[in-house]
Tab-separated table of C-alpha atoms and ligand atoms in Angstrom:
chain	number	residue	atom	x	y	z
H	1	UNK	CA	0.000	0.000	0.000
H	2	UNK	CA	1.443	3.368	-1.097
H	3	UNK	CA	-0.007	6.545	0.333
H	4	UNK	CA	0.419	10.056	-1.050
H	5	UNK	CA	-0.448	13.079	1.091
H	6	UNK	CA	-1.257	16.079	-1.091
H	7	UNK	CA	-3.477	15.773	-4.170
H	8	UNK	CA	-1.737	18.470	-6.213
H	9	UNK	CA	0.435	18.203	-9.300
H	10	UNK	CA	3.309	16.282	-7.693
H	11	UNK	CA	0.936	13.875	-5.927
H	12	UNK	CA	-1.201	13.196	-9.004
H	13	UNK	CA	1.857	12.668	-11.225
H	14	UNK	CA	3.356	10.311	-8.654
H	15	UNK	CA	0.142	8.248	-8.582
H	16	UNK	CA	0.193	8.017	-12.388
H	17	UNK	CA	3.846	6.974	-12.404
H	18	UNK	CA	3.167	4.191	-9.881
H	19	UNK	CA	0.595	2.696	-12.240
H	20	UNK	CA	2.704	3.307	-15.371
H	21	UNK	CA	5.576	1.465	-13.698
H	22	UNK	CA	3.267	-1.510	-13.159
H	23	UNK	CA	2.640	-1.229	-9.423
H	24	UNK	CA	-0.497	-3.237	-8.665
H	25	UNK	CA	-0.863	-2.556	-4.934
H	26	UNK	CA	-3.135	-0.027	-3.295
H	27	UNK	CA	-2.565	3.686	-3.972
H	28	UNK	CA	-4.327	6.245	-1.785
H	29	UNK	CA	-4.112	9.945	-2.683
H	30	UNK	CA	-5.210	12.226	0.146
H	31	UNK	CA	-6.157	15.824	-0.636
H	32	UNK	CA	-7.387	18.583	1.651
H	33	UNK	CA	-9.038	20.462	-1.221
H	34	UNK	CA	-12.396	19.471	-2.710
H	35	UNK	CA	-11.142	19.769	-6.297
H	36	UNK	CA	-9.390	16.824	-7.896
H	37	UNK	CA	-5.688	17.541	-8.593
H	38	UNK	CA	-5.104	20.554	-10.815
H	39	UNK	CA	-2.338	22.746	-12.169
H	40	UNK	CA	-2.021	26.214	-10.682
H	41	UNK	CA	-0.305	28.298	-13.417
H	42	UNK	CA	-3.597	29.068	-15.260
H	43	UNK	CA	-5.080	30.432	-12.009
H	44	UNK	CA	-3.073	33.641	-12.411
H	45	UNK	CA	-3.132	33.640	-16.236
H	46	UNK	CA	-5.694	32.249	-18.706
H	47	UNK	CA	-8.260	31.052	-16.166
H	48	UNK	CA	-8.111	34.299	-14.169
H	49	UNK	CA	-8.401	36.317	-17.373
H	50	UNK	CA	-11.341	34.253	-18.553
H	51	UNK	CA	-9.574	32.955	-21.684
H	52	UNK	CA	-9.312	29.311	-20.579
H	53	UNK	CA	-11.811	26.980	-18.958
H	54	UNK	CA	-11.691	25.255	-15.599
H	55	UNK	CA	-11.738	21.830	-17.244
H	56	UNK	CA	-8.278	22.572	-18.715
H	57	UNK	CA	-6.572	22.909	-15.317
H	58	UNK	CA	-7.044	19.340	-14.095
H	59	UNK	CA	-4.096	16.941	-14.101
H	60	UNK	CA	-6.209	13.871	-14.993
H	61	UNK	CA	-9.754	13.479	-16.327
H	62	UNK	CA	-12.373	12.801	-13.669
H	63	UNK	CA	-12.662	9.065	-14.360
H	64	UNK	CA	-8.890	8.499	-14.360
H	65	UNK	CA	-8.664	7.782	-10.617
H	66	UNK	CA	-11.359	5.102	-10.718
H	67	UNK	CA	-10.010	3.619	-13.946
H	68	UNK	CA	-6.532	3.371	-12.445
H	69	UNK	CA	-7.700	2.126	-9.072
H	70	UNK	CA	-6.368	5.160	-7.225
H	71	UNK	CA	-8.320	5.816	-4.032
H	72	UNK	CA	-8.692	9.607	-4.204
H	73	UNK	CA	-9.829	11.081	-0.885
H	74	UNK	CA	-10.759	14.689	-1.472
H	75	UNK	CA	-11.745	17.185	1.214
H	76	UNK	CA	-9.674	15.098	3.613
H	77	UNK	CA	-6.683	16.453	5.485
H	78	UNK	CA	-3.984	14.213	6.873
H	79	UNK	CA	-3.404	15.369	10.434
H	80	UNK	CA	-0.493	13.183	11.536
H	81	UNK	CA	2.010	10.590	10.391
H	82	UNK	CA	2.415	7.786	12.902
H	83	UNK	CA	5.829	6.468	11.879
H	84	UNK	CA	6.152	3.662	14.458
H	85	UNK	CA	2.881	2.065	13.253
H	86	UNK	CA	3.347	3.286	9.619
H	87	UNK	CA	-0.022	4.938	9.425
H	88	UNK	CA	-1.343	8.273	8.250
H	89	UNK	CA	-4.006	9.755	10.513
H	90	UNK	CA	-6.836	11.606	8.745
H	91	UNK	CA	-8.977	14.460	10.030
H	92	UNK	CA	-11.841	11.986	10.312
H	93	UNK	CA	-9.803	9.932	12.781
H	94	UNK	CA	-9.372	7.153	10.231
H	95	UNK	CA	-5.910	5.605	9.940
H	96	UNK	CA	-4.441	4.589	6.579
H	97	UNK	CA	-1.558	2.115	6.637
H	98	UNK	CA	1.421	2.639	4.316
H	99	UNK	CA	4.458	0.721	3.191
H	100	UNK	CA	5.848	3.793	1.455
H	101	UNK	CA	4.612	7.332	1.902
H	102	UNK	CA	4.999	10.412	-0.306
H	103	UNK	CA	4.490	13.875	1.147
H	104	UNK	CA	3.510	16.346	-1.581
H	105	UNK	CA	1.688	18.933	0.480
H	106	UNK	CA	2.820	21.991	-1.491
H	107	UNK	CA	2.908	25.468	-0.015
H	108	UNK	CA	0.582	28.121	1.410
H	109	UNK	CA	0.713	31.862	0.678
H	110	UNK	CA	2.408	33.824	3.433
H	111	UNK	CA	-0.181	35.987	5.181
H	112	UNK	CA	0.373	39.742	5.004
H	113	UNK	CA	1.966	40.738	8.322
H	114	UNK	CA	0.185	44.090	8.543
H	115	UNK	CA	-2.555	45.600	10.652
H	116	UNK	CA	-5.778	45.369	8.627
H	117	UNK	CA	-4.766	42.198	6.774
H	118	UNK	CA	-7.980	40.553	8.016
H	119	UNK	CA	-10.248	43.118	6.304
H	120	UNK	CA	-12.649	41.974	3.587
H	121	UNK	CA	-11.250	42.470	0.117
H	122	UNK	CA	-7.791	41.153	1.050
H	123	UNK	CA	-6.993	38.174	-1.194
H	124	UNK	CA	-4.352	35.535	-1.781
H	125	UNK	CA	-3.975	33.338	-4.836
H	126	UNK	CA	-3.293	29.644	-4.513
H	127	UNK	CA	-6.497	27.716	-5.246
H	128	UNK	CA	-9.247	27.572	-7.865
H	129	UNK	CA	-11.563	29.230	-5.321
H	130	UNK	CA	-9.052	32.062	-4.822
H	131	UNK	CA	-8.836	32.587	-8.574
H	132	UNK	CA	-12.628	32.636	-8.904
H	133	UNK	CA	-12.906	35.172	-6.073
H	134	UNK	CA	-10.339	37.416	-7.757
H	135	UNK	CA	-12.023	37.130	-11.139
H	136	UNK	CA	-15.303	38.229	-9.559
H	137	UNK	CA	-13.574	41.094	-7.722
H	138	UNK	CA	-11.786	42.329	-10.872
H	139	UNK	CA	-15.093	42.324	-12.766
H	140	UNK	CA	-16.170	45.309	-10.613
H	141	UNK	CA	-13.160	47.339	-11.787
H	142	UNK	CA	-11.894	49.845	-9.225
H	143	UNK	CA	-8.550	50.094	-7.468
H	144	UNK	CA	-6.505	46.951	-7.053
H	145	UNK	CA	-3.334	47.052	-4.968
H	146	UNK	CA	-0.944	44.124	-5.252
H	147	UNK	CA	1.524	43.780	-2.391
H	148	UNK	CA	4.671	42.078	-3.671
H	149	UNK	CA	6.297	42.294	-7.108
H	150	UNK	CA	7.125	38.608	-7.513
H	151	UNK	CA	5.739	36.196	-10.114
H	152	UNK	CA	2.266	35.833	-8.616
H	153	UNK	CA	2.008	39.555	-7.883
H	154	UNK	CA	2.998	40.593	-11.409
H	155	UNK	CA	0.804	38.030	-13.161
H	156	UNK	CA	-2.146	39.049	-11.009
H	157	UNK	CA	-1.448	42.726	-11.723
H	158	UNK	CA	-1.478	41.968	-15.466
H	159	UNK	CA	-4.796	40.106	-15.171
H	160	UNK	CA	-6.351	42.941	-13.138
H	161	UNK	CA	-5.207	45.504	-15.699
H	162	UNK	CA	-6.643	43.434	-18.531
H	163	UNK	CA	-9.932	43.310	-16.631
H	164	UNK	CA	-9.929	47.122	-16.626
H	165	UNK	CA	-8.888	47.812	-13.027
H	166	UNK	CA	-6.535	50.564	-11.860
H	167	UNK	CA	-3.573	48.621	-10.550
H	168	UNK	CA	-0.759	49.518	-8.171
H	169	UNK	CA	2.053	47.137	-7.216
H	170	UNK	CA	3.931	47.870	-3.989
H	171	UNK	CA	7.384	46.280	-3.784
H	172	UNK	CA	10.139	47.054	-1.251
H	173	UNK	CA	13.006	46.085	-3.605
H	174	UNK	CA	14.285	48.529	-6.280
H	175	UNK	CA	12.784	46.421	-9.107
H	176	UNK	CA	10.204	43.655	-9.334
H	177	UNK	CA	11.666	40.115	-9.310
H	178	UNK	CA	14.874	41.559	-7.898
H	179	UNK	CA	16.068	38.475	-6.056
H	180	UNK	CA	15.176	36.032	-8.856
H	181	UNK	CA	16.430	38.003	-11.860
H	182	UNK	CA	18.563	40.862	-10.524
H	183	UNK	CA	18.178	44.583	-11.226
H	184	UNK	CA	18.673	44.711	-15.001
H	185	UNK	CA	16.173	42.009	-15.904
H	186	UNK	CA	13.817	43.114	-13.138
H	187	UNK	CA	13.758	46.481	-14.899
H	188	UNK	CA	12.588	44.802	-18.139
H	189	UNK	CA	9.490	43.534	-16.331
H	190	UNK	CA	9.032	46.920	-14.640
H	191	UNK	CA	9.048	48.631	-18.054
H	192	UNK	CA	6.416	46.308	-19.486
H	193	UNK	CA	4.129	46.798	-16.509
H	194	UNK	CA	4.527	50.586	-16.588
H	195	UNK	CA	3.819	50.697	-20.330
H	196	UNK	CA	0.622	48.768	-19.653
H	197	UNK	CA	-0.525	51.259	-17.058
H	198	UNK	CA	0.485	49.526	-13.814
H	199	UNK	CA	1.543	52.011	-11.140
H	200	UNK	CA	4.712	50.484	-9.699
H	201	UNK	CA	5.743	51.684	-6.243
H	202	UNK	CA	9.269	50.357	-5.922
H	203	UNK	CA	11.374	50.654	-2.788
H	204	UNK	CA	8.082	51.198	-0.954
H	205	UNK	CA	7.038	49.443	2.241
H	206	UNK	CA	3.507	48.869	3.464
H	207	UNK	CA	2.740	50.065	6.998
H	208	UNK	CA	-0.883	48.959	7.334
H	209	UNK	CA	-4.180	48.373	5.580
H	210	UNK	CA	-7.112	50.547	6.550
H	211	UNK	CA	-10.852	50.210	6.020
H	212	UNK	CA	-14.315	49.969	7.519
H	213	UNK	CA	-14.788	46.207	7.467
H	214	UNK	CA	-13.736	46.225	3.811
H	215	UNK	CA	-10.257	47.400	2.850
H	216	UNK	CA	-10.163	51.007	1.553
H	217	UNK	CA	-6.500	52.010	1.657
H	218	UNK	CA	-2.991	50.646	1.696
H	219	UNK	CA	-0.909	52.979	3.834
H	220	UNK	CA	2.815	53.076	3.086
H	221	UNK	CA	5.561	53.681	5.643
H	222	UNK	CA	6.082	57.056	3.940
H	223	UNK	CA	2.570	57.964	5.118
H	224	UNK	CA	1.073	57.942	1.631
H	225	UNK	CA	-2.303	56.202	1.388
H	226	UNK	CA	-3.156	54.330	-1.834
H	227	UNK	CA	-6.866	53.813	-2.513
H	228	UNK	CA	-7.746	50.112	-2.600
H	229	UNK	CA	-10.988	48.268	-3.323
H	230	UNK	CA	-9.141	44.957	-3.456
H	231	UNK	CA	-5.725	43.975	-2.119
H	232	UNK	CA	-3.727	40.930	-3.166
H	233	UNK	CA	-1.002	39.555	-0.931
H	234	UNK	CA	1.820	38.239	-3.110
H	235	UNK	CA	4.691	38.025	-0.660
H	236	UNK	CA	5.617	34.400	-1.217
H	237	UNK	CA	4.561	31.009	0.043
H	238	UNK	CA	5.647	28.794	2.923
H	239	UNK	CA	6.044	25.027	2.427
H	240	UNK	CA	3.508	22.857	4.260
H	241	UNK	CA	6.035	20.997	6.420
H	242	UNK	CA	4.045	20.727	9.666
H	243	UNK	CA	3.107	17.028	9.278
H	244	UNK	CA	6.696	16.101	8.478
H	245	UNK	CA	8.097	18.206	11.296
H	246	UNK	CA	5.660	16.760	13.823
H	247	UNK	CA	6.644	13.283	12.632
H	248	UNK	CA	10.274	14.073	13.386
H	249	UNK	CA	11.569	14.252	9.810
H	250	UNK	CA	14.518	16.548	9.082
H	251	UNK	CA	13.424	19.969	7.888
H	252	UNK	CA	15.453	22.764	6.310
H	253	UNK	CA	13.705	25.319	4.109
H	254	UNK	CA	11.438	22.357	3.218
H	255	UNK	CA	11.424	18.623	3.938
H	256	UNK	CA	15.057	17.598	3.478
H	257	UNK	CA	15.388	14.842	0.893
H	258	UNK	CA	18.272	13.283	-1.016
H	259	UNK	CA	18.637	13.096	-4.804
H	260	UNK	CA	16.144	10.199	-4.850
H	261	UNK	CA	13.707	12.452	-2.927
H	262	UNK	CA	13.979	10.241	0.168
H	263	UNK	CA	13.597	11.956	3.538
H	264	UNK	CA	15.466	11.163	6.750
H	265	UNK	CA	13.018	8.212	7.023
H	266	UNK	CA	13.781	5.895	4.046
H	267	UNK	CA	10.106	4.918	3.737
H	268	UNK	CA	8.956	8.528	3.380
H	269	UNK	CA	9.638	10.627	0.287
H	270	UNK	CA	8.762	14.242	-0.506
H	271	UNK	CA	8.272	16.029	-3.829
H	272	UNK	CA	7.195	19.371	-5.249
H	273	UNK	CA	7.046	22.718	-3.476
H	274	UNK	CA	7.420	21.125	-0.043
H	275	UNK	CA	10.718	19.327	-0.749
H	276	UNK	CA	14.200	20.719	-0.316
H	277	UNK	CA	16.045	18.224	-2.485
H	278	UNK	CA	19.721	17.611	-3.134
H	279	UNK	CA	20.233	18.309	-6.841
H	280	UNK	CA	23.430	16.573	-8.073
H	281	UNK	CA	23.695	18.947	-11.033
H	282	UNK	CA	23.808	21.999	-8.775
H	283	UNK	CA	25.637	20.040	-6.053
H	284	UNK	CA	23.428	21.526	-3.343
H	285	UNK	CA	19.988	21.315	-1.857
H	286	UNK	CA	17.323	23.501	-3.376
H	287	UNK	CA	13.601	23.999	-2.814
H	288	UNK	CA	11.826	24.946	-6.026
H	289	UNK	CA	8.282	26.343	-6.131
H	290	UNK	CA	7.664	25.766	-9.821
H	291	UNK	CA	5.338	23.737	-11.978
H	292	UNK	CA	8.023	21.708	-13.822
H	293	UNK	CA	9.622	20.691	-10.541
H	294	UNK	CA	6.339	19.261	-9.202
H	295	UNK	CA	5.541	17.680	-12.576
H	296	UNK	CA	8.847	15.830	-12.765
H	297	UNK	CA	9.651	15.175	-9.120
H	298	UNK	CA	6.364	13.291	-8.556
H	299	UNK	CA	7.310	10.470	-10.968
H	300	UNK	CA	10.914	10.327	-9.713
H	301	UNK	CA	9.655	9.945	-6.136
H	302	UNK	CA	7.250	7.215	-7.288
H	303	UNK	CA	10.053	5.268	-8.980
H	304	UNK	CA	12.273	5.649	-5.931
H	305	UNK	CA	9.421	4.330	-3.755
H	306	UNK	CA	9.306	1.296	-6.043
H	307	UNK	CA	12.978	0.715	-5.336
H	308	UNK	CA	14.305	1.961	-8.659
H	309	UNK	CA	17.706	3.624	-8.768
H	310	UNK	CA	16.724	7.164	-9.783
H	311	UNK	CA	17.844	10.702	-9.059
H	312	UNK	CA	16.241	14.068	-9.734
H	313	UNK	CA	18.878	16.250	-11.393
H	314	UNK	CA	16.894	18.506	-13.721
H	315	UNK	CA	17.802	22.108	-14.395
H	316	UNK	CA	15.232	24.252	-12.526
H	317	UNK	CA	12.751	25.636	-15.076
H	318	UNK	CA	10.002	28.215	-14.886
H	319	UNK	CA	7.759	30.115	-17.276
H	320	UNK	CA	5.524	33.165	-17.115
H	321	UNK	CA	3.195	35.191	-19.335
H	322	UNK	CA	2.617	38.868	-18.554
H	323	UNK	CA	1.220	41.361	-21.054
H	324	UNK	CA	3.444	41.085	-24.155
H	325	UNK	CA	6.094	38.982	-22.376
H	326	UNK	CA	6.225	35.224	-22.834
H	327	UNK	CA	9.259	33.979	-20.974
H	328	UNK	CA	11.010	30.795	-19.897
H	329	UNK	CA	13.757	30.667	-17.303
H	330	UNK	CA	16.251	27.864	-16.708
H	331	UNK	CA	18.809	27.504	-13.922
H	332	UNK	CA	19.525	29.640	-10.892
H	333	UNK	CA	21.349	33.013	-10.818
H	334	UNK	CA	22.934	32.484	-7.362
H	335	UNK	CA	26.594	33.534	-7.552
H	336	UNK	CA	26.338	35.050	-11.045
H	337	UNK	CA	29.127	37.532	-11.877
H	338	UNK	CA	28.212	38.455	-15.460
H	339	UNK	CA	25.080	38.981	-17.572
H	340	UNK	CA	25.157	38.506	-21.348
H	341	UNK	CA	22.249	39.572	-23.567
H	342	UNK	CA	21.604	38.080	-26.992
H	343	UNK	CA	18.959	40.054	-28.900
H	344	UNK	CA	17.238	43.274	-27.959
H	345	UNK	CA	14.055	44.962	-26.770
H	346	UNK	CA	11.518	42.296	-25.874
H	347	UNK	CA	13.038	39.507	-27.965
H	348	UNK	CA	16.204	38.269	-26.332
H	349	UNK	CA	17.961	35.621	-24.297
H	350	UNK	CA	19.712	36.673	-21.096
H	351	UNK	CA	22.515	34.442	-19.826
H	352	UNK	CA	23.869	34.612	-16.300
H	353	UNK	CA	27.506	33.515	-16.027
H	354	UNK	CA	29.655	32.504	-13.084
H	355	UNK	CA	33.412	32.327	-13.720
H	356	UNK	CA	32.752	32.193	-17.448
H	357	UNK	CA	30.179	29.364	-17.292
H	358	UNK	CA	26.459	29.679	-18.010
H	359	UNK	CA	24.450	29.034	-14.832
H	360	UNK	CA	21.064	30.417	-15.935
H	361	UNK	CA	19.271	31.584	-19.048
H	362	UNK	CA	16.027	33.417	-19.709
H	363	UNK	CA	14.423	33.462	-23.157
H	364	UNK	CA	11.943	36.278	-23.637
H	365	UNK	CA	9.688	35.933	-26.697
H	366	UNK	CA	12.310	33.630	-28.251
H	367	UNK	CA	11.132	30.038	-28.524
H	368	UNK	CA	12.459	26.489	-28.859
H	369	UNK	CA	15.751	27.330	-27.181
H	370	UNK	CA	15.246	25.885	-23.691
H	371	UNK	CA	16.929	22.591	-24.647
H	372	UNK	CA	20.021	24.428	-25.879
H	373	UNK	CA	20.132	26.764	-22.871
H	374	UNK	CA	19.849	23.846	-20.464
H	375	UNK	CA	22.586	22.001	-22.368
H	376	UNK	CA	24.917	24.982	-21.846
H	377	UNK	CA	24.096	24.963	-18.125
H	378	UNK	CA	24.577	21.193	-17.860
H	379	UNK	CA	27.856	21.151	-19.828
H	380	UNK	CA	29.378	23.659	-17.429
H	381	UNK	CA	32.019	24.591	-20.003
H	382	UNK	CA	33.497	28.084	-20.191
H	383	UNK	CA	31.936	30.153	-22.952
H	384	UNK	CA	33.006	33.160	-24.979
H	385	UNK	CA	30.617	35.957	-23.909
H	386	UNK	CA	30.969	37.708	-27.300
H	387	UNK	CA	29.918	34.624	-29.216
H	388	UNK	CA	27.144	33.968	-26.719
H	389	UNK	CA	25.770	37.471	-27.332
H	390	UNK	CA	25.880	37.048	-31.111
H	391	UNK	CA	22.530	35.813	-32.507
H	392	UNK	CA	24.402	34.471	-35.567
H	393	UNK	CA	26.370	31.978	-33.447
H	394	UNK	CA	24.382	28.776	-32.922
H	395	UNK	CA	23.634	28.058	-29.264
H	396	UNK	CA	24.076	24.333	-29.616
H	397	UNK	CA	27.278	22.776	-30.818
B	401	FAD	C1	-1.441	31.160	-8.958
B	401	FAD	C2	-0.191	30.372	-9.229
B	401	FAD	C3	0.427	30.492	-10.470
B	401	FAD	C4	1.570	29.764	-10.738
B	401	FAD	N1	2.174	29.916	-11.951
B	401	FAD	C5	3.295	29.228	-12.226
B	401	FAD	C6	3.945	29.369	-13.487
B	401	FAD	O1	3.527	30.144	-14.347
B	401	FAD	N2	5.044	28.630	-13.744
B	401	FAD	C7	5.552	27.756	-12.817
B	401	FAD	O2	6.555	27.117	-13.091
B	401	FAD	N3	4.962	27.606	-11.596
B	401	FAD	C8	3.847	28.313	-11.298
B	401	FAD	N4	3.251	28.171	-10.061
B	401	FAD	C9	3.821	27.230	-9.093
B	401	FAD	C10	3.272	25.820	-9.250
B	401	FAD	O3	1.890	25.860	-9.414
B	401	FAD	C11	3.627	25.004	-8.016
B	401	FAD	O4	5.029	24.872	-7.991
B	401	FAD	C12	2.966	23.630	-8.024
B	401	FAD	O5	1.588	23.750	-7.875
B	401	FAD	C13	3.495	22.770	-6.893
B	401	FAD	O6	2.832	21.546	-6.910
B	401	FAD	P1	2.769	20.627	-5.599
B	401	FAD	O7	2.073	19.386	-6.034
B	401	FAD	O8	4.097	20.540	-4.974
B	401	FAD	O9	1.890	21.444	-4.557
B	401	FAD	P2	0.353	21.965	-4.657
B	401	FAD	O10	-0.026	22.216	-6.073
B	401	FAD	O11	0.298	23.087	-3.699
B	401	FAD	O12	-0.470	20.748	-4.098
B	401	FAD	C14	-0.397	20.349	-2.752
B	401	FAD	C15	-1.751	19.887	-2.303
B	401	FAD	O13	-1.615	19.268	-1.021
B	401	FAD	C16	-2.734	19.619	-0.239
B	401	FAD	N5	-2.397	19.423	1.189
B	401	FAD	C17	-1.582	20.191	1.962
B	401	FAD	N6	-1.542	19.695	3.214
B	401	FAD	C18	-2.336	18.615	3.237
B	401	FAD	C19	-2.717	17.676	4.246
B	401	FAD	N7	-2.231	17.751	5.492
B	401	FAD	N8	-3.564	16.684	3.913
B	401	FAD	C20	-4.052	16.570	2.653
B	401	FAD	N9	-3.737	17.425	1.659
B	401	FAD	C21	-2.887	18.427	1.949
B	401	FAD	C22	-2.991	21.043	-0.600
B	401	FAD	O14	-4.314	21.413	-0.260
B	401	FAD	C23	-2.766	21.007	-2.117
B	401	FAD	O15	-3.955	20.716	-2.792
B	401	FAD	C24	2.104	28.895	-9.755
B	401	FAD	C25	1.485	28.784	-8.505
B	401	FAD	C26	0.343	29.517	-8.237
B	401	FAD	C27	-0.312	29.404	-6.886
């Protein structure tokens, strides 16, 4: 009997991999939400903007779980892991025995740490219900203030603008996406948002939210008050590690797992947003809150649970769509000492180098190059920055 806690992307992909690998035993997939497993990226993009349907977000068709003999328990939270008796305790009090357990509990938006954060009209974006609530709120127009200029904040700002709202983004760093992309590339995103009418307040800190039951203003530390009919908290997410911590598993910035996604208990694995995994390619542990990581770690964890000799060593990958930007990002800029741009305006590839080697690449409105960019990162060979910047020089080769 294999049990998976967390019916999100990583959990659903792990369940599928167990069956694809020929496992015939029981598979139970436990999910706190009432929706069957779904993908979150459309919640801040096409689904939020009304251009794609709900049916498109699901990982598997409705009948898949029955057809594949996966016992999907929705609306059911796991409340404890009893390691000595190898059982998962559910909110109902029921106990589910496991031989191998996968924790794929994802992450939860960090609550805004300001006075007034409990007012009506203050939103977060993680679930289908959150996305529906935002869509309804944006339909009224008015003033939307997004707190946090990260991926979720910027995508939500773009959706609100497209819905016709007046949008302000408040971000304490000097550019949006400052820590992920650095100043120069952060400025590219800032420019696109400004051109599309988003009021960016950079280097600005929120002091409190004010209202009369419903939020009316976001007050900055400078004393300025920004009118707000709706506020979105986009200040990051915290991994759902409580079950693992209470069960005595080793925790770092997520559940600590090795390259086979095995935790400090060899019968318990972790995958997706909740896992801080050793990546042999990067030679360090990393917790990644991205779609591709959940998509691909789920099956690797499943194979490892089946005793296969597998490791997860993919290049971290991420994509976003905002206004006229379609972008894919590979790698990690930590330690970068040089930035090389190939192309111009809003059609380019940015490469981050460390000691002459490519460690990350971002293609903006340039397509079918991710394979080549990831090959450069994987090869780890020193490159000639001039040739790298020259669009006439092939990337591969
Ligand atoms: C709005 C939004 C947009 C995004 N856009 C992008 C994008 O454009 N590109 C990209 O690369 N990534 C994007 N991401 C990130 C990506 O969606 C996540 O990395 C991915 O969902 C992680 O999958 P997961 O399976 O690890 O966790 P989740 O999808 O969070 O699934 C975990 C599930 O476990 C459940 N759970 C938690 N605790 C328990 C418990 N005790 N018992 C039972 N169930 C439990 C949760 O309710 C949840 O349903 C986006 C995320 C959001 C929220």
